């Protein structure tokens, strides 16, 4: 059972805000916790405005990219769009393809995860030369790919890098243009923007430069929203504006292919970030995990209903294969953890099996890091006979700095502070694991307290209802940095109608005092059923959501934890 920690807030500021907004004090408490301190800030928060997006020209490297693209347009140069195999790279590819198609002769390529691995490869540069491309736009990669960049320069092929990954220390990539908010001397106010967000910024500036008034620019924000969901980027500031309007465009005038996919997935509308993360994102990632990401790109860029339908069927087949492989590896992991019971004393959960498919390791590392509350690294064996895999860590911790400190034993690595990939020789694994464990132990010993459930506010249970939800959902889109608020209510008891579901979950009907029963769901709460049914009072922390079932929607609470 985790600790509960009530988030602090400035009560004076909250009271001033309540006087200005004339809403229930709990909403003002939530706003202050989200750095909203006055009426104007509240107005901007509740009405995200495209006019408040940062100007593209604040990005270092953008002028050089625009100049090179202007040159390519004037000459009609064939251009290769090269994108990483995940959804962020895929979304960035679609954005620039939608803008540049019919303007330039284009080709596109995504890497084979199992043959070339992550990033701009020598193979990609050789492919560009073979199809007579004189310009490559590298999307969601390129910042660390010095070998491929050197070859491109030798062959006379210019490269524009549009990336948001961390750069190698003291090694700037040599390219025609580098658009990366994490590069030195770049003062772009939003370093957490995704690669698709950067591609949109480039497209926005290019449309303005070339005066392409007919270009369908703003609806492309739906792809930016998809990338923000996929990369679990913080939904604050500019990212929240991008997500809000991306979801709006997806709802009101979503691209046909995305609408078809959502219908097949049977995802209810209106769309939200959670629906994208658990629906569209794993589906579009599946080809890159199980075969070749080119399948997903071909589907999204296909022209003609017949071709698109064929690619869509393949997409769903690969997603089914991904699910099966993922569950098999997860069962394998659970068996290993049961057989080797020393993991609770470790700072790191590191598991390696030669037969594990590389494509599903990132998903599972993320799942395990949440379940175990510590960094997780899962490795499989690639075709070169090396260990290769993915690492993830819980919110509030960092994995990349610790890996960088042990990088002498690695063949390659890269990523973000909490999500990364790496490769090392088989004989280096034991030494690397020991070094990484030591680094993480030091980091954790001087780091934050053990993870607790953050409670936004204590709530009178009787407040829950349509009126309360109508205002609460304006805090959306929810995600990292702007989570769906977590509430705590005290002295609840069963109304007598709660029941078990599949001997695993609970459908709860709870009341506080003499109030009306409120309905909710409690996943994996079966162990608490008898105590709940005893009618003894307890405290509950929970979130609110709209539940959609058979065309109907209803408000319910989703239990997070319980204390008797």
Coordinates of C-alpha atoms in Angstrom, one line a residue:
X1 CA 0.0 0.0 0.0
X2 CA 1.4 3.4 -1.1
X3 CA 1.5 6.5 1.0
X4 CA -1.0 9.3 0.3
X5 CA 0.4 12.8 0.0
X6 CA -1.9 15.8 -0.2
X7 CA -0.4 18.3 -2.7
X8 CA 0.3 21.7 -1.2
X9 CA -1.1 25.0 -2.6
X10 CA -1.2 28.7 -1.7
X11 CA -4.5 29.1 0.0
X12 CA -4.4 32.9 -0.2
X13 CA -4.0 32.8 -4.0
X14 CA -6.7 30.2 -4.3
X15 CA -9.1 32.4 -2.3
X16 CA -8.3 35.4 -4.5
X17 CA -8.9 33.2 -7.6
X18 CA -12.2 32.0 -6.2
X19 CA -13.4 35.6 -5.7
X20 CA -12.5 36.3 -9.3
X21 CA -13.9 33.2 -10.9
X22 CA -17.0 32.5 -8.7
X23 CA -16.5 28.7 -8.8
X24 CA -16.2 26.1 -6.1
X25 CA -13.0 26.5 -4.1
X26 CA -11.7 23.0 -5.0
X27 CA -11.4 24.2 -8.7
X28 CA -9.3 27.1 -7.5
X29 CA -7.1 24.8 -5.5
X30 CA -6.5 22.7 -8.6
X31 CA -5.7 25.7 -10.7
X32 CA -3.1 27.1 -8.2
X33 CA -1.5 23.6 -8.1
X34 CA -1.2 24.0 -11.9
X35 CA 0.5 27.4 -11.7
X36 CA -2.6 29.3 -12.5
X37 CA -2.7 32.3 -10.2
X38 CA -5.0 35.0 -11.6
X39 CA -8.1 35.5 -13.8
X40 CA -6.1 36.0 -17.1
X41 CA -4.1 32.9 -16.5
X42 CA -7.3 31.0 -15.8
X43 CA -8.8 32.3 -19.0
X44 CA -5.8 31.1 -21.0
X45 CA -5.8 27.7 -19.2
X46 CA -9.5 27.0 -19.9
X47 CA -9.4 28.4 -23.4
X48 CA -6.1 27.2 -25.0
X49 CA -5.4 29.7 -27.8
X50 CA -3.4 28.9 -31.0
X51 CA -2.2 32.6 -30.9
X52 CA -0.2 31.7 -27.7
X53 CA 2.0 29.1 -29.5
X54 CA 5.7 30.0 -29.6
X55 CA 6.9 31.5 -32.9
X56 CA 8.8 28.9 -35.0
X57 CA 11.7 31.3 -35.6
X58 CA 12.7 30.9 -31.9
X59 CA 14.1 27.5 -32.9
X60 CA 17.8 27.6 -33.5
X61 CA 18.5 26.1 -36.9
X62 CA 15.1 26.9 -38.4
X63 CA 16.4 29.7 -40.7
X64 CA 19.0 27.4 -42.2
X65 CA 16.4 24.7 -42.7
X66 CA 14.1 27.1 -44.5
X67 CA 16.9 28.4 -46.7
X68 CA 17.9 24.8 -47.7
X69 CA 14.3 23.8 -48.4
X70 CA 13.7 27.0 -50.4
X71 CA 16.7 26.0 -52.5
X72 CA 15.3 22.5 -52.9
X73 CA 11.9 23.9 -54.0
X74 CA 13.6 26.2 -56.5
X75 CA 15.6 23.4 -58.0
X76 CA 13.0 20.7 -57.7
X77 CA 15.4 18.5 -55.7
X78 CA 14.3 15.0 -54.9
X79 CA 14.0 14.8 -51.1
X80 CA 14.0 11.8 -48.7
X81 CA 11.9 12.0 -45.6
X82 CA 13.6 9.6 -43.1
X83 CA 11.7 9.0 -39.9
X84 CA 12.2 6.9 -36.7
X85 CA 10.0 3.8 -36.5
X86 CA 7.9 5.0 -33.6
X87 CA 4.6 7.1 -33.6
X88 CA 6.4 10.4 -33.1
X89 CA 8.6 9.8 -36.1
X90 CA 5.7 8.5 -38.1
X91 CA 3.5 11.6 -37.2
X92 CA 6.4 13.9 -38.2
X93 CA 6.7 12.1 -41.5
X94 CA 3.0 12.5 -42.3
X95 CA 3.0 16.2 -41.4
X96 CA 5.9 17.0 -43.8
X97 CA 4.6 14.7 -46.5
X98 CA 1.2 16.3 -46.4
X99 CA 2.9 19.8 -46.8
X100 CA 5.6 18.9 -49.4
X101 CA 3.7 16.4 -51.5
X102 CA 3.1 17.9 -55.0
X103 CA 5.7 20.6 -54.1
X104 CA 8.8 18.4 -54.3
X105 CA 9.6 15.0 -55.7
X106 CA 9.5 12.9 -52.4
X107 CA 10.5 9.5 -51.2
X108 CA 10.2 8.3 -47.6
X109 CA 11.9 5.6 -45.5
X110 CA 11.7 4.2 -42.0
X111 CA 14.4 2.0 -40.5
X112 CA 14.0 -1.7 -39.9
X113 CA 14.4 -2.0 -36.2
X114 CA 16.0 -5.4 -36.4
X115 CA 18.4 -4.7 -39.4
X116 CA 19.4 -1.1 -39.0
X117 CA 18.3 -0.2 -35.5
X118 CA 17.4 3.3 -34.3
X119 CA 18.4 6.4 -36.1
X120 CA 19.7 7.7 -39.4
X121 CA 21.9 4.9 -40.7
X122 CA 24.5 4.4 -43.3
X123 CA 21.9 2.2 -45.1
X124 CA 19.5 5.2 -45.2
X125 CA 22.1 7.5 -46.7
X126 CA 23.0 4.8 -49.3
X127 CA 19.3 4.5 -50.1
X128 CA 19.0 8.2 -50.6
X129 CA 21.9 8.1 -53.1
X130 CA 20.4 5.1 -54.9
X131 CA 17.1 6.9 -55.5
X132 CA 18.9 10.2 -56.4
X133 CA 17.9 12.3 -53.4
X134 CA 20.1 15.3 -52.7
X135 CA 18.4 16.2 -49.5
X136 CA 17.4 14.1 -46.4
X137 CA 15.1 15.4 -43.7
X138 CA 15.8 13.2 -40.6
X139 CA 12.7 13.2 -38.3
X140 CA 12.9 12.2 -34.6
X141 CA 16.5 11.1 -35.1
X142 CA 19.9 12.3 -36.4
X143 CA 21.3 14.2 -33.4
X144 CA 23.7 11.3 -32.5
X145 CA 24.1 9.7 -36.0
X146 CA 27.6 11.1 -36.8
X147 CA 28.7 8.1 -39.0
X148 CA 25.7 8.5 -41.3
X149 CA 26.1 12.3 -41.4
X150 CA 29.7 12.0 -42.4
X151 CA 28.8 9.6 -45.2
X152 CA 26.1 12.0 -46.4
X153 CA 28.5 14.9 -46.5
X154 CA 31.0 12.7 -48.5
X155 CA 28.3 11.9 -51.0
X156 CA 27.1 15.5 -51.4
X157 CA 23.8 14.9 -49.7
X158 CA 22.6 17.5 -47.3
X159 CA 20.7 16.6 -44.1
X160 CA 18.2 18.6 -42.2
X161 CA 17.7 17.2 -38.7
X162 CA 14.4 17.6 -36.9
X163 CA 14.8 15.9 -33.6
X164 CA 14.2 16.3 -29.8
X165 CA 16.5 13.7 -28.4
X166 CA 19.4 14.5 -26.2
X167 CA 22.6 15.2 -28.0
X168 CA 25.9 13.5 -27.4
X169 CA 28.1 15.5 -25.0
X170 CA 30.4 18.0 -26.7
X171 CA 29.6 16.6 -30.1
X172 CA 27.4 18.7 -32.4
X173 CA 26.0 16.8 -35.4
X174 CA 27.4 18.2 -38.7
X175 CA 24.4 18.9 -40.9
X176 CA 22.8 21.5 -43.2
X177 CA 20.5 22.4 -40.4
X178 CA 19.8 21.2 -36.9
X179 CA 16.4 21.8 -35.3
X180 CA 16.6 20.4 -31.8
X181 CA 15.5 22.4 -28.8
X182 CA 18.0 20.6 -26.6
X183 CA 21.0 21.8 -28.5
X184 CA 23.4 24.3 -26.9
X185 CA 22.4 28.0 -27.2
X186 CA 18.8 27.2 -28.3
X187 CA 16.4 29.2 -26.1
X188 CA 13.2 27.8 -27.4
X189 CA 10.7 28.0 -24.5
X190 CA 9.4 24.5 -24.9
X191 CA 12.3 21.9 -24.8
X192 CA 9.7 19.1 -24.3
X193 CA 8.1 19.5 -27.7
X194 CA 7.9 16.3 -29.8
X195 CA 9.6 15.7 -33.1
X196 CA 6.1 15.9 -34.8
X197 CA 5.6 19.2 -33.0
X198 CA 8.9 20.4 -34.5
X199 CA 7.9 19.1 -37.9
X200 CA 4.7 21.2 -37.6
X201 CA 6.8 24.3 -36.6
X202 CA 9.0 23.8 -39.7
X203 CA 5.8 23.3 -41.9
X204 CA 4.3 26.4 -40.4
X205 CA 7.3 28.5 -41.2
X206 CA 7.7 27.0 -44.7
X207 CA 4.0 27.7 -45.5
X208 CA 4.5 31.3 -44.5
X209 CA 7.8 31.6 -46.4
X210 CA 6.4 30.2 -49.6
X211 CA 2.9 31.8 -49.2
X212 CA 1.1 28.5 -49.6
X213 CA -2.3 29.8 -48.5
X214 CA -4.0 26.6 -49.7
X215 CA -1.9 24.3 -47.5
X216 CA -4.0 22.4 -44.9
X217 CA -1.7 23.4 -42.1
X218 CA -3.8 23.6 -38.8
X219 CA -5.6 20.2 -39.2
X220 CA -2.2 18.6 -39.1
X221 CA -2.2 19.3 -35.3
X222 CA -4.1 16.0 -34.9
X223 CA -0.8 14.3 -35.7
X224 CA 1.0 16.4 -33.1
X225 CA -1.6 15.4 -30.5
X226 CA -0.9 11.8 -31.5
X227 CA 2.8 12.3 -31.0
X228 CA 2.3 13.9 -27.6
X229 CA 0.3 11.0 -26.5
X230 CA 2.8 8.5 -27.8
X231 CA 5.8 10.1 -26.2
X232 CA 4.0 10.9 -23.0
X233 CA 5.2 14.4 -23.2
X234 CA 4.2 16.9 -20.4
X235 CA 0.9 18.5 -21.3
X236 CA 1.8 22.0 -20.0
X237 CA 2.2 25.3 -21.7
X238 CA 2.6 25.0 -25.5
X239 CA 2.2 21.2 -25.5
X240 CA -1.2 21.5 -23.8
X241 CA -2.4 24.0 -26.5
X242 CA -1.1 21.7 -29.3
X243 CA -2.9 18.7 -27.7
X244 CA -6.1 20.5 -27.1
X245 CA -6.4 21.7 -30.7
X246 CA -5.1 18.5 -32.1
X247 CA -7.9 16.6 -30.4
X248 CA -10.4 19.2 -31.6
X249 CA -9.3 18.8 -35.2
X250 CA -9.4 15.0 -34.8
X251 CA -12.9 15.2 -33.5
X252 CA -14.3 17.8 -36.0
X253 CA -12.4 17.0 -39.2
X254 CA -10.2 14.1 -38.5
X255 CA -8.3 12.6 -41.5
X256 CA -10.2 9.7 -43.0
X257 CA -7.6 7.1 -42.3
X258 CA -7.6 8.0 -38.6
X259 CA -11.4 7.9 -38.4
X260 CA -11.4 4.4 -40.0
X261 CA -8.8 3.2 -37.5
X262 CA -10.8 4.6 -34.6
X263 CA -14.0 3.0 -35.8
X264 CA -12.2 -0.4 -36.1
X265 CA -10.8 0.0 -32.6
X266 CA -14.4 0.9 -31.4
X267 CA -13.0 3.9 -29.4
X268 CA -15.8 6.1 -28.2
X269 CA -15.9 9.8 -28.9
X270 CA -15.0 12.5 -27.9
X271 CA -11.4 11.6 -28.3
X272 CA -8.9 12.1 -25.5
X273 CA -5.2 11.6 -24.9
X274 CA -5.8 8.3 -23.0
X275 CA -7.8 6.9 -26.0
X276 CA -4.9 7.8 -28.3
X277 CA -2.3 6.3 -26.0
X278 CA -4.1 2.9 -25.6
X279 CA -5.7 2.7 -29.1
X280 CA -4.0 4.4 -32.0
X281 CA -0.5 4.5 -30.6
X282 CA 0.1 0.8 -30.0
X283 CA -1.6 0.0 -33.4
X284 CA 0.6 2.3 -35.4
X285 CA 3.7 1.2 -33.4
X286 CA 3.0 -2.5 -34.1
X287 CA 4.6 -2.8 -37.6
X288 CA 7.8 -1.3 -36.2
X289 CA 7.8 -3.8 -33.3
X290 CA 6.9 -6.9 -35.3
X291 CA 8.1 -6.3 -38.8
X292 CA 8.9 -3.1 -40.6
X293 CA 7.5 0.4 -39.7
X294 CA 7.2 1.1 -43.4
X295 CA 3.9 -0.7 -43.3
X296 CA 2.4 1.9 -41.0
X297 CA 3.7 4.8 -43.2
X298 CA 2.5 3.1 -46.3
X299 CA -1.0 2.8 -44.7
X300 CA -1.1 6.5 -43.6
X301 CA 0.2 7.8 -46.9
X302 CA -1.5 5.4 -49.3
X303 CA -3.5 6.9 -52.2
X304 CA -6.6 5.1 -53.1
X305 CA -9.2 3.3 -51.0
X306 CA -8.2 -0.2 -52.2
X307 CA -4.5 0.3 -51.3
X308 CA -5.3 1.9 -48.0
X309 CA -7.7 -0.9 -47.0
X310 CA -5.1 -3.6 -47.8
X311 CA -2.4 -1.8 -45.6
X312 CA -4.9 -1.3 -42.9
X313 CA -5.7 -5.0 -42.7
X314 CA -2.0 -5.8 -42.4
X315 CA -1.7 -3.2 -39.6
X316 CA -4.3 -4.9 -37.5
X317 CA -2.8 -8.3 -38.1
X318 CA 0.6 -7.1 -36.9
X319 CA -1.0 -5.5 -33.9
X320 CA -2.6 -8.9 -32.9
X321 CA 0.9 -10.5 -33.3
X322 CA 2.3 -7.8 -31.1
X323 CA -0.2 -8.4 -28.3
X324 CA 0.5 -12.1 -28.3
X325 CA 4.3 -11.6 -28.2
X326 CA 3.9 -9.1 -25.5
X327 CA 1.9 -11.4 -23.2
X328 CA 4.3 -14.3 -23.8
X329 CA 7.3 -12.2 -22.7
X330 CA 5.4 -10.8 -19.8
X331 CA 4.6 -14.3 -18.5
X332 CA 8.2 -15.2 -19.0
X333 CA 9.3 -12.2 -16.9
X334 CA 6.9 -13.0 -14.1
X335 CA 8.3 -16.5 -14.0
X336 CA 11.9 -15.2 -13.7
X337 CA 10.9 -12.7 -11.0
X338 CA 9.3 -15.5 -8.9
X339 CA 12.3 -17.8 -9.3
X340 CA 14.8 -15.0 -8.5
X341 CA 13.4 -13.2 -5.5
X342 CA 16.2 -10.7 -4.8
X343 CA 14.8 -7.9 -6.9
X344 CA 13.2 -5.9 -4.0
X345 CA 16.6 -5.0 -2.7
X346 CA 17.9 -3.7 -6.1
X347 CA 17.8 -0.2 -7.5
X348 CA 17.4 -1.6 -11.0
X349 CA 15.3 -4.3 -12.6
X350 CA 17.4 -5.7 -15.4
X351 CA 16.4 -8.9 -17.3
X352 CA 17.9 -10.4 -20.5
X353 CA 16.8 -13.4 -22.5
X354 CA 18.2 -14.1 -26.0
X355 CA 14.8 -15.2 -27.4
X356 CA 12.8 -12.1 -26.4
X357 CA 11.5 -10.1 -29.4
X358 CA 13.1 -6.7 -29.3
X359 CA 10.0 -4.9 -30.5
X360 CA 8.0 -5.4 -27.4
X361 CA 10.6 -4.7 -24.8
X362 CA 10.0 -1.0 -24.5
X363 CA 6.3 -1.4 -23.7
X364 CA 7.1 -4.1 -21.1
X365 CA 9.9 -2.0 -19.5
X366 CA 7.4 0.8 -19.1
X367 CA 4.8 -1.5 -17.5
X368 CA 7.3 -3.1 -15.1
X369 CA 8.9 0.2 -14.1
X370 CA 5.4 1.3 -12.9
X371 CA 4.6 -2.0 -11.2
X372 CA 8.0 -2.1 -9.4
X373 CA 8.5 1.6 -8.9
X374 CA 12.1 1.5 -10.2
X375 CA 14.1 1.7 -13.5
X376 CA 13.7 -1.3 -15.7
X377 CA 15.9 -2.5 -18.5
X378 CA 14.9 -5.4 -20.8
X379 CA 17.3 -6.9 -23.3
X380 CA 17.1 -9.4 -26.1
X381 CA 19.7 -10.6 -28.6
X382 CA 19.9 -8.9 -32.0
X383 CA 21.2 -10.4 -35.3
X384 CA 24.7 -9.3 -34.5
X385 CA 24.6 -11.4 -31.3
X386 CA 24.7 -8.4 -29.1
X387 CA 22.3 -7.5 -26.2
X388 CA 19.9 -4.8 -27.3
X389 CA 16.8 -3.4 -25.6
X390 CA 14.9 -0.6 -23.9
X391 CA 14.9 1.0 -20.5
X392 CA 12.2 3.0 -18.7
X393 CA 11.9 4.5 -15.3
X394 CA 9.0 5.9 -13.2
X395 CA 8.0 9.5 -13.1
X396 CA 10.3 11.6 -10.9
X397 CA 13.4 9.4 -11.7
X398 CA 16.0 9.6 -14.5
X399 CA 17.7 6.7 -16.3
X400 CA 19.6 8.4 -19.1
X401 CA 22.2 10.2 -16.9
X402 CA 23.1 6.9 -15.1
X403 CA 23.4 5.1 -18.5
X404 CA 25.6 7.9 -19.8
X405 CA 27.9 7.4 -16.8
X406 CA 28.4 3.7 -17.8
X407 CA 28.5 4.3 -21.6
X408 CA 32.1 3.0 -22.0
X409 CA 30.6 -0.5 -22.0
X410 CA 28.0 0.3 -24.6
X411 CA 28.1 0.1 -28.4
X412 CA 25.4 2.7 -28.7
X413 CA 22.6 4.3 -26.7
X414 CA 20.2 7.2 -26.8
X415 CA 16.8 8.6 -25.9
X416 CA 15.2 10.7 -23.2
X417 CA 15.8 11.0 -19.5
X418 CA 13.2 8.4 -18.6
X419 CA 13.1 6.3 -21.9
X420 CA 16.0 5.0 -23.9
X421 CA 17.5 2.2 -26.0
X422 CA 20.9 0.7 -25.9
X423 CA 23.2 -2.0 -27.3
X424 CA 26.2 -3.8 -25.8
X425 CA 28.3 -6.9 -26.4
X426 CA 27.2 -10.0 -24.5
X427 CA 30.4 -10.3 -22.5
X428 CA 29.9 -6.7 -21.2
X429 CA 26.5 -7.3 -19.6
X430 CA 27.6 -8.3 -16.1
X431 CA 30.0 -5.3 -15.8
X432 CA 27.4 -2.9 -17.2
X433 CA 24.7 -4.1 -14.8
X434 CA 26.9 -3.7 -11.8
X435 CA 28.0 -0.2 -12.9
X436 CA 24.5 0.9 -13.6
X437 CA 23.1 -0.6 -10.4
X438 CA 25.8 1.4 -8.5
X439 CA 25.0 4.6 -10.4
X440 CA 21.2 4.3 -9.7
X441 CA 21.8 3.4 -6.1
X442 CA 23.7 6.7 -5.6
X443 CA 21.1 8.6 -7.6
X444 CA 18.2 7.1 -5.5
X445 CA 20.0 7.6 -2.2
X446 CA 20.2 11.3 -2.8
X447 CA 16.9 11.5 -4.7
X448 CA 13.3 12.0 -3.9
X449 CA 11.2 10.1 -1.3
X450 CA 9.6 6.8 -2.4
X451 CA 6.7 7.3 -4.8
X452 CA 3.4 8.2 -3.1
X453 CA 0.0 8.8 -4.5
X454 CA -0.4 12.5 -5.0
X455 CA -3.8 13.7 -3.8
X456 CA -4.9 17.0 -5.4
X457 CA -7.8 17.7 -3.0
X458 CA -10.1 16.3 -0.4
X459 CA -13.6 16.2 -1.8
X460 CA -17.1 16.0 -0.4
X461 CA -18.5 12.9 -2.1
X462 CA -21.8 14.6 -2.6
X463 CA -20.2 17.1 -5.0
X464 CA -19.7 14.4 -7.6
X465 CA -22.2 14.9 -10.4
X466 CA -22.7 16.3 -14.0
X467 CA -22.2 20.0 -12.9
X468 CA -18.9 19.2 -11.1
X469 CA -17.7 17.1 -14.1
X470 CA -18.6 19.8 -16.7
X471 CA -16.1 22.2 -15.2
X472 CA -13.5 19.5 -14.2
X473 CA -13.2 18.2 -17.7
X474 CA -12.1 21.7 -18.9
X475 CA -8.8 20.9 -17.1
X476 CA -8.2 18.4 -19.9
X477 CA -6.4 17.3 -21.9
X478 CA -5.0 15.1 -19.2
X479 CA -1.6 13.4 -19.2
X480 CA 1.9 13.9 -17.8
X481 CA 2.3 17.3 -16.2
X482 CA -1.5 17.8 -16.1
X483 CA -2.9 14.6 -14.7
X484 CA -6.6 13.9 -14.2
X485 CA -7.0 15.2 -10.6
X486 CA -6.9 12.6 -7.9
X487 CA -9.3 13.2 -5.0
X488 CA -9.7 11.8 -1.5
X489 CA -13.0 11.3 0.3
X490 CA -13.2 10.2 3.9
X491 CA -15.6 8.0 5.8
X492 CA -17.3 6.3 2.9
X493 CA -19.2 3.0 3.2
X494 CA -20.9 0.5 0.9
X495 CA -24.5 1.3 0.0
X496 CA -25.2 -2.4 -0.2
X497 CA -25.1 -2.8 -4.0
X498 CA -21.4 -3.2 -4.6
X499 CA -20.4 -6.4 -6.4
X500 CA -17.4 -8.3 -7.8
X501 CA -16.6 -8.6 -11.5
X502 CA -14.9 -11.8 -12.7
X503 CA -13.5 -12.3 -9.1
X504 CA -11.0 -9.6 -9.8
X505 CA -12.5 -6.1 -10.0
X506 CA -15.3 -4.4 -8.1
X507 CA -18.3 -2.4 -9.2
X508 CA -18.8 0.0 -6.2
X509 CA -21.8 1.9 -5.0
X510 CA -20.6 4.1 -2.1
X511 CA -22.1 6.8 0.0
X512 CA -20.8 9.4 2.5
X513 CA -23.0 9.8 5.5
X514 CA -26.6 10.0 4.3
X515 CA -25.7 11.2 0.8
X516 CA -26.8 9.5 -2.4
X517 CA -24.7 6.5 -3.6
X518 CA -22.0 7.2 -6.2
X519 CA -21.1 4.6 -8.7
X520 CA -17.5 3.6 -9.6
X521 CA -15.0 0.9 -10.6
X522 CA -12.1 -0.5 -8.6
X523 CA -9.7 -2.5 -10.7
X524 CA -7.8 -5.4 -9.0
X525 CA -9.6 -4.6 -5.7
X526 CA -10.9 -8.1 -5.0
X527 CA -8.8 -8.5 -1.8
X528 CA -10.7 -5.6 -0.2
X529 CA -14.2 -6.8 -1.1
X530 CA -15.1 -8.4 2.2
X531 CA -14.0 -5.3 4.2
X532 CA -16.0 -3.0 1.9
X533 CA -19.1 -5.2 2.2
X534 CA -18.8 -5.1 6.0
X535 CA -20.2 -1.5 5.9
X536 CA -17.3 -0.2 8.0
X537 CA -16.2 3.3 6.9
X538 CA -13.0 3.8 4.9
X539 CA -11.1 6.4 3.0
X540 CA -10.8 6.3 -0.8
X541 CA -8.6 8.1 -3.3
X542 CA -9.9 8.1 -6.9
X543 CA -10.2 9.9 -10.2
X544 CA -13.3 10.8 -12.2
X545 CA -14.0 9.8 -15.7
X546 CA -16.8 9.4 -18.2
X547 CA -17.6 5.8 -19.0
X548 CA -18.9 4.9 -22.4
X549 CA -20.8 1.7 -22.9
X550 CA -23.2 0.7 -25.8
X551 CA -23.6 4.3 -26.9
X552 CA -24.3 5.6 -23.4
X553 CA -22.1 7.6 -21.2
X554 CA -22.1 8.0 -17.4
X555 CA -19.9 9.7 -14.8
X556 CA -18.0 7.3 -12.5
X557 CA -15.1 7.3 -10.1
X558 CA -12.1 5.1 -10.6
X559 CA -10.6 3.9 -7.3
X560 CA -6.8 4.3 -6.9
X561 CA -6.3 3.1 -3.3
X562 CA -8.2 2.5 -0.1
X563 CA -7.5 2.8 3.6
X564 CA -9.6 1.1 6.3

